[in-house]
Each structure stands twice: as C-alpha cells, then as structure tokens.
Tab-separated table of C-alpha atoms in Angstrom:
chain	number	residue	atom	x	y	z
A	1	ALA	CA	-18.601	-15.434	14.803
A	2	GLN	CA	-18.745	-11.778	15.726
A	3	SER	CA	-22.059	-10.447	16.992
A	4	VAL	CA	-23.434	-7.239	18.430
A	5	THR	CA	-26.259	-7.188	20.959
A	6	GLN	CA	-28.355	-4.203	21.869
A	7	PRO	CA	-30.753	-5.648	24.419
A	8	ASP	CA	-33.160	-2.718	24.541
A	9	ALA	CA	-35.301	-2.264	21.451
A	10	ARG	CA	-36.954	0.866	22.843
A	11	VAL	CA	-35.994	3.324	25.563
A	12	THR	CA	-38.088	6.248	26.742
A	13	VAL	CA	-36.674	8.987	28.948
A	14	SER	CA	-37.762	12.455	29.963
A	15	GLU	CA	-36.002	15.502	28.638
A	16	GLY	CA	-33.112	16.451	30.892
A	17	ALA	CA	-32.684	12.951	32.265
A	18	SER	CA	-29.519	10.924	31.861
A	19	LEU	CA	-29.294	8.125	29.336
A	20	GLN	CA	-27.482	4.845	28.889
A	21	LEU	CA	-27.919	2.662	25.826
A	22	ARG	CA	-26.387	-0.767	26.120
A	23	CYS	CA	-24.203	-2.619	23.673
A	24	LYS	CA	-22.356	-5.900	24.082
A	25	TYR	CA	-20.270	-7.634	21.476
A	26	SER	CA	-18.844	-11.041	20.941
A	27	TYR	CA	-15.451	-11.142	19.281
A	28	SER	CA	-12.125	-12.820	20.021
A	29	GLY	CA	-10.002	-9.748	20.540
A	30	THR	CA	-10.669	-6.045	20.666
A	31	PRO	CA	-12.512	-4.880	17.600
A	32	TYR	CA	-13.146	-1.373	16.401
A	33	LEU	CA	-16.310	-0.075	18.067
A	34	PHE	CA	-18.748	2.538	16.826
A	35	TRP	CA	-21.985	4.230	17.732
A	36	TYR	CA	-24.164	5.659	14.969
A	37	VAL	CA	-27.443	7.568	15.107
A	38	GLN	CA	-30.258	7.458	12.568
A	39	TYR	CA	-32.822	10.227	12.405
A	40	PRO	CA	-36.120	9.574	10.596
A	41	ARG	CA	-35.771	9.036	6.839
A	42	GLN	CA	-32.005	9.558	6.955
A	43	GLY	CA	-28.883	7.449	6.765
A	44	LEU	CA	-26.714	6.666	9.755
A	45	GLN	CA	-24.338	9.269	11.151
A	46	LEU	CA	-21.294	8.583	13.314
A	47	LEU	CA	-21.482	9.637	16.964
A	48	LEU	CA	-18.164	8.249	18.164
A	49	LYS	CA	-15.690	5.414	17.731
A	50	TYR	CA	-13.111	3.573	19.812
A	51	TYR	CA	-10.209	1.247	19.413
A	52	SER	CA	-7.652	1.921	22.144
A	53	GLY	CA	-6.579	4.388	24.806
A	54	ASP	CA	-8.826	6.058	27.373
A	55	PRO	CA	-11.811	3.722	27.703
A	56	VAL	CA	-14.191	6.674	27.852
A	57	VAL	CA	-14.475	8.274	24.447
A	58	GLN	CA	-16.240	11.540	23.724
A	59	GLY	CA	-18.474	12.037	20.725
A	60	VAL	CA	-20.684	14.656	19.183
A	61	ASN	CA	-23.622	16.395	20.865
A	62	GLY	CA	-22.513	15.479	24.400
A	63	PHE	CA	-22.500	11.722	23.884
A	64	GLU	CA	-19.801	9.502	25.307
A	65	ALA	CA	-19.218	5.773	25.508
A	66	GLU	CA	-17.251	3.582	27.849
A	67	PHE	CA	-15.390	0.491	26.754
A	68	ILE	CA	-15.276	-2.224	29.408
A	69	LYS	CA	-13.094	-5.032	28.128
A	70	SER	CA	-13.912	-7.487	30.904
A	71	ASN	CA	-17.578	-7.187	30.054
A	72	SER	CA	-17.239	-6.891	26.252
A	73	SER	CA	-19.429	-3.837	26.462
A	74	PHE	CA	-19.478	-0.408	24.867
A	75	HIS	CA	-22.403	1.466	26.384
A	76	LEU	CA	-23.441	4.907	25.152
A	77	ARG	CA	-24.230	7.635	27.674
A	78	LYS	CA	-25.448	11.178	27.815
A	79	ALA	CA	-25.789	13.253	30.963
A	80	SER	CA	-28.873	15.226	29.909
A	81	VAL	CA	-30.971	14.349	26.860
A	82	HIS	CA	-32.844	16.762	24.633
A	83	TRP	CA	-36.017	16.076	22.671
A	84	SER	CA	-33.934	16.286	19.477
A	85	ASP	CA	-32.006	13.200	20.577
A	86	SER	CA	-35.043	11.080	19.702
A	87	ALA	CA	-33.736	8.688	17.055
A	88	VAL	CA	-32.535	5.129	16.540
A	89	TYR	CA	-29.057	4.378	17.875
A	90	PHE	CA	-26.868	1.614	16.486
A	91	CYS	CA	-23.795	0.017	17.951
A	92	ALA	CA	-21.392	-1.410	15.364
A	93	VAL	CA	-18.347	-3.658	15.485
A	94	SER	CA	-15.599	-3.946	12.906
A	95	PRO	CA	-12.924	-6.646	13.139
A	96	PHE	CA	-9.367	-5.534	13.798
A	97	ASN	CA	-7.402	-7.889	11.610
A	98	ASN	CA	-9.296	-8.118	8.357
A	99	ASN	CA	-11.278	-5.910	6.041
A	100	ASN	CA	-14.673	-7.390	6.782
A	101	ALA	CA	-17.471	-4.877	6.953
A	102	PRO	CA	-18.840	-3.524	10.223
A	103	ARG	CA	-21.778	-5.362	11.706
A	104	PHE	CA	-24.573	-3.550	13.436
A	105	GLY	CA	-26.730	-4.311	16.430
A	106	ALA	CA	-30.499	-4.345	16.142
A	107	GLY	CA	-30.726	-0.707	17.177
A	108	THR	CA	-32.371	1.039	20.120
A	109	LYS	CA	-35.169	3.482	19.431
A	110	LEU	CA	-34.888	6.381	21.851
A	111	SER	CA	-37.920	8.514	22.590
A	112	VAL	CA	-37.432	11.652	24.663
A	113	LYS	CA	-40.563	12.957	26.381
A	114	PRO	CA	-40.809	16.751	26.661
B	1	GLY	CA	-19.594	17.015	5.219
B	2	PRO	CA	-19.182	14.405	2.517
B	3	LYS	CA	-22.445	13.020	1.195
B	4	VAL	CA	-23.547	9.751	-0.291
B	5	LEU	CA	-26.461	10.018	-2.707
B	6	GLN	CA	-28.945	7.274	-3.535
B	7	ILE	CA	-31.282	7.132	-6.506
B	8	PRO	CA	-34.228	6.583	-6.468
B	9	SER	CA	-35.539	7.344	-3.011
B	10	HIS	CA	-38.488	5.008	-3.497
B	11	GLN	CA	-39.069	2.211	-5.995
B	12	ILE	CA	-42.218	0.138	-6.408
B	13	ILE	CA	-42.055	-2.917	-8.636
B	14	ASP	CA	-43.897	-6.158	-9.247
B	15	MET	CA	-42.463	-9.413	-7.964
B	16	GLY	CA	-40.218	-11.054	-10.520
B	17	GLN	CA	-39.085	-7.830	-12.129
B	18	MET	CA	-35.521	-6.565	-12.093
B	19	VAL	CA	-34.517	-3.518	-10.075
B	20	THR	CA	-31.299	-1.516	-9.916
B	21	LEU	CA	-30.516	0.670	-6.936
B	22	ASN	CA	-27.959	3.402	-7.544
B	23	CYS	CA	-25.449	4.878	-5.141
B	24	ASP	CA	-23.135	7.823	-5.674
B	25	PRO	CA	-20.455	7.374	-2.981
B	26	VAL	CA	-18.032	9.941	-1.586
B	27	SER	CA	-15.599	10.686	-4.386
B	28	ASN	CA	-12.289	9.528	-2.892
B	29	HIS	CA	-13.635	6.533	-1.017
B	30	LEU	CA	-12.452	3.055	-1.869
B	31	TYR	CA	-14.788	0.736	0.055
B	32	PHE	CA	-18.471	0.407	-0.690
B	33	TYR	CA	-21.248	-1.366	1.148
B	34	TRP	CA	-24.905	-2.250	0.919
B	35	TYR	CA	-27.042	-2.809	3.990
B	36	LYS	CA	-30.701	-3.833	4.224
B	37	GLN	CA	-32.913	-2.316	6.892
B	38	ILE	CA	-36.103	-4.040	7.912
B	39	LEU	CA	-38.947	-2.571	9.961
B	40	GLY	CA	-37.042	0.638	10.507
B	41	GLN	CA	-34.430	-0.879	12.773
B	42	GLN	CA	-32.399	-4.009	12.102
B	43	MET	CA	-29.482	-3.056	9.844
B	44	GLU	CA	-28.303	-6.166	8.044
B	45	PHE	CA	-25.032	-6.325	6.121
B	46	LEU	CA	-25.334	-7.460	2.520
B	47	VAL	CA	-22.051	-6.918	0.700
B	48	ASN	CA	-18.690	-5.165	0.810
B	49	PHE	CA	-16.992	-4.104	-2.456
B	50	TYR	CA	-13.438	-2.958	-3.092
B	51	ASN	CA	-11.245	-2.573	-6.138
B	52	GLY	CA	-13.912	-3.893	-8.456
B	53	LYS	CA	-14.540	-7.043	-6.451
B	54	VAL	CA	-16.888	-8.371	-3.830
B	55	MET	CA	-14.776	-8.712	-0.699
B	56	GLU	CA	-17.401	-10.176	1.573
B	57	LYS	CA	-21.090	-11.023	1.396
B	58	SER	CA	-23.673	-12.261	3.848
B	59	LYS	CA	-26.208	-15.051	3.466
B	60	LEU	CA	-28.788	-12.358	2.674
B	61	PHE	CA	-26.875	-11.597	-0.526
B	62	LYS	CA	-28.706	-14.188	-2.579
B	63	ASP	CA	-27.760	-15.376	-6.056
B	64	GLN	CA	-30.333	-12.945	-7.441
B	65	PHE	CA	-28.248	-10.036	-6.130
B	66	SER	CA	-25.277	-8.477	-7.881
B	67	VAL	CA	-23.152	-5.363	-7.424
B	68	GLU	CA	-20.844	-3.409	-9.648
B	69	ARG	CA	-19.214	-0.034	-10.080
B	70	PRO	CA	-18.334	0.318	-13.743
B	71	ASP	CA	-15.586	2.867	-14.439
B	72	GLY	CA	-15.947	4.691	-11.122
B	73	SER	CA	-19.545	5.679	-11.729
B	74	TYR	CA	-22.513	4.667	-9.600
B	75	PHE	CA	-22.144	1.726	-7.239
B	76	THR	CA	-25.192	-0.368	-8.050
B	77	LEU	CA	-27.163	-3.156	-6.439
B	78	LYS	CA	-29.188	-5.202	-8.890
B	79	ILE	CA	-31.851	-7.679	-7.874
B	80	GLN	CA	-33.081	-10.027	-10.587
B	81	PRO	CA	-35.685	-11.378	-10.103
B	82	THR	CA	-37.163	-9.634	-7.093
B	83	ALA	CA	-39.149	-11.421	-4.374
B	84	LEU	CA	-41.628	-10.149	-1.811
B	85	GLU	CA	-39.079	-10.516	0.985
B	86	ASP	CA	-36.799	-8.057	-0.786
B	87	SER	CA	-39.067	-5.220	0.330
B	88	ALA	CA	-36.961	-3.080	2.673
B	89	VAL	CA	-34.890	0.079	2.789
B	90	TYR	CA	-31.482	-0.392	1.227
B	91	PHE	CA	-28.632	1.771	2.447
B	92	CYS	CA	-25.432	2.371	0.582
B	93	ALA	CA	-22.298	3.378	2.482
B	94	SER	CA	-18.725	4.207	1.582
B	95	SER	CA	-15.472	4.619	3.502
B	96	PRO	CA	-11.957	5.713	2.550
B	97	ASP	CA	-10.454	2.527	3.943
B	98	TRP	CA	-11.471	-0.363	6.168
B	99	GLY	CA	-11.258	-0.858	9.899
B	100	PHE	CA	-11.352	2.254	12.032
B	101	TYR	CA	-12.734	4.507	9.309
B	102	GLU	CA	-16.175	6.039	9.492
B	103	GLN	CA	-18.774	4.781	7.061
B	104	TYR	CA	-20.779	7.483	5.294
B	105	PHE	CA	-24.345	6.452	4.620
B	106	GLY	CA	-26.808	7.572	1.993
B	107	PRO	CA	-30.451	8.352	2.850
B	108	GLY	CA	-31.639	4.960	1.610
B	109	THR	CA	-33.858	3.605	-1.161
B	110	ARG	CA	-37.192	2.217	-0.069
B	111	LEU	CA	-37.964	-0.811	-2.228
B	112	THR	CA	-41.523	-2.120	-2.312
B	113	VAL	CA	-42.105	-5.398	-4.117
B	114	LEU	CA	-45.762	-6.123	-4.834
C-alpha cells in the first residue's frame, strides 16, 4: 500500500537559514509527487510537483525539491527562509496508473524565528 | 486563482444529529475530494468523487457518511448520525482531472460534535 512519511513533525529555523523538510514514500513505481503548504486557517496551496525529468524541480517562493529515486525521497528545500514561511508543509503522493486520490504525509510544522 | 468555497466555516452540533457540509468547487473541475484534518496537521483522505459516483473511499469514510453533487450544485458531505470522533476540520478539494493535476482546496469547515 502506498504511504507517505514526513519524519519531522516540527522544525524550527532562524530567518535567513537554509531549510530541508523530509519526505519519503512507499510505492511500487514512480508516483506523482507534490508539496503543499497550509497557512493558518486556510486550505492547502500547491508549492511544486514532480513526475519526470530533471530531478530538481522549482516551485513558488524560492522552494525547490529533489527527487531521489534510489531513496524514494522527495525532500523540500529553500536556501534562505523568511518569517512568512512559517506554516505546515505537506508532502503528497498520487499513483501513476489509476485515479486514486493523493495521499498526504502527516505534515511538518515550520516555525521561523526572527 | 480559482477558489473553492466551503459553507459553513464552523458548525457545532450535538452527537447523534445530522450535519451537511457544503463545498462549491472550481467550476470546470471534474474530480472532488473530502479530507479530514485532525489536530491541525494530519490530513486524512476520506473520499474521491467523479461523474456522480464515489470512485474511492478510505476506512474513515464510515457508513454514516455520504456524498453527492446533485445537478452540478454543491458537493456535499453528510454525516448521519454524528459521533464525537467526527470532530475535526473537513477540507473539500477539486481538480480538473486525476493524476498530475493540482488539487484546489477550500478553507475548511470546523465541525465540533458535543
């Protein structure tokens, strides 16, 4: 069965520092991969998505993610975080060969210290 | 960008009562979803709906749950009867197709069952 693991429930970084949020998935094949962000009292918004091609994909607001097939990972990165990046980040996986709905990881709550 | 609306934003009901959560998806989207969010983080898939039918549901989608979208109007989630463990924030999402397409999320309905 497909699963998505975000091992870090909470991450705290200082403003201007670099960031990596981890995501690993379990699926027999290469699924569609997504990162979403949720700001307080709002729905999720797409940051970026990946299926094939260059394993480093660029998203909005300076975010990028790298797909590493050998590790079944799709970690999110940002070179320099801003206090406004404080939010909950979700990794999601959608199967390639059927129309099952995307499944989400448990989320990582990012706090950026000024 | 396209918006998904959810009505009401907050609903408080007594255990055992019926509740209907309403979602106004993006107008040309074909796939509709409900997710349940607990404790502000874990985003659990409930159900996926397409062409007037439930395509997929999780074990959280109990017999007391039902969904419909009569005549292209609101996409609704009905819970009858409600239980204490149904207290959560329910997010509706829609997408134009399945797979690599972005899901657009509403702001959520906070359901409190007393």
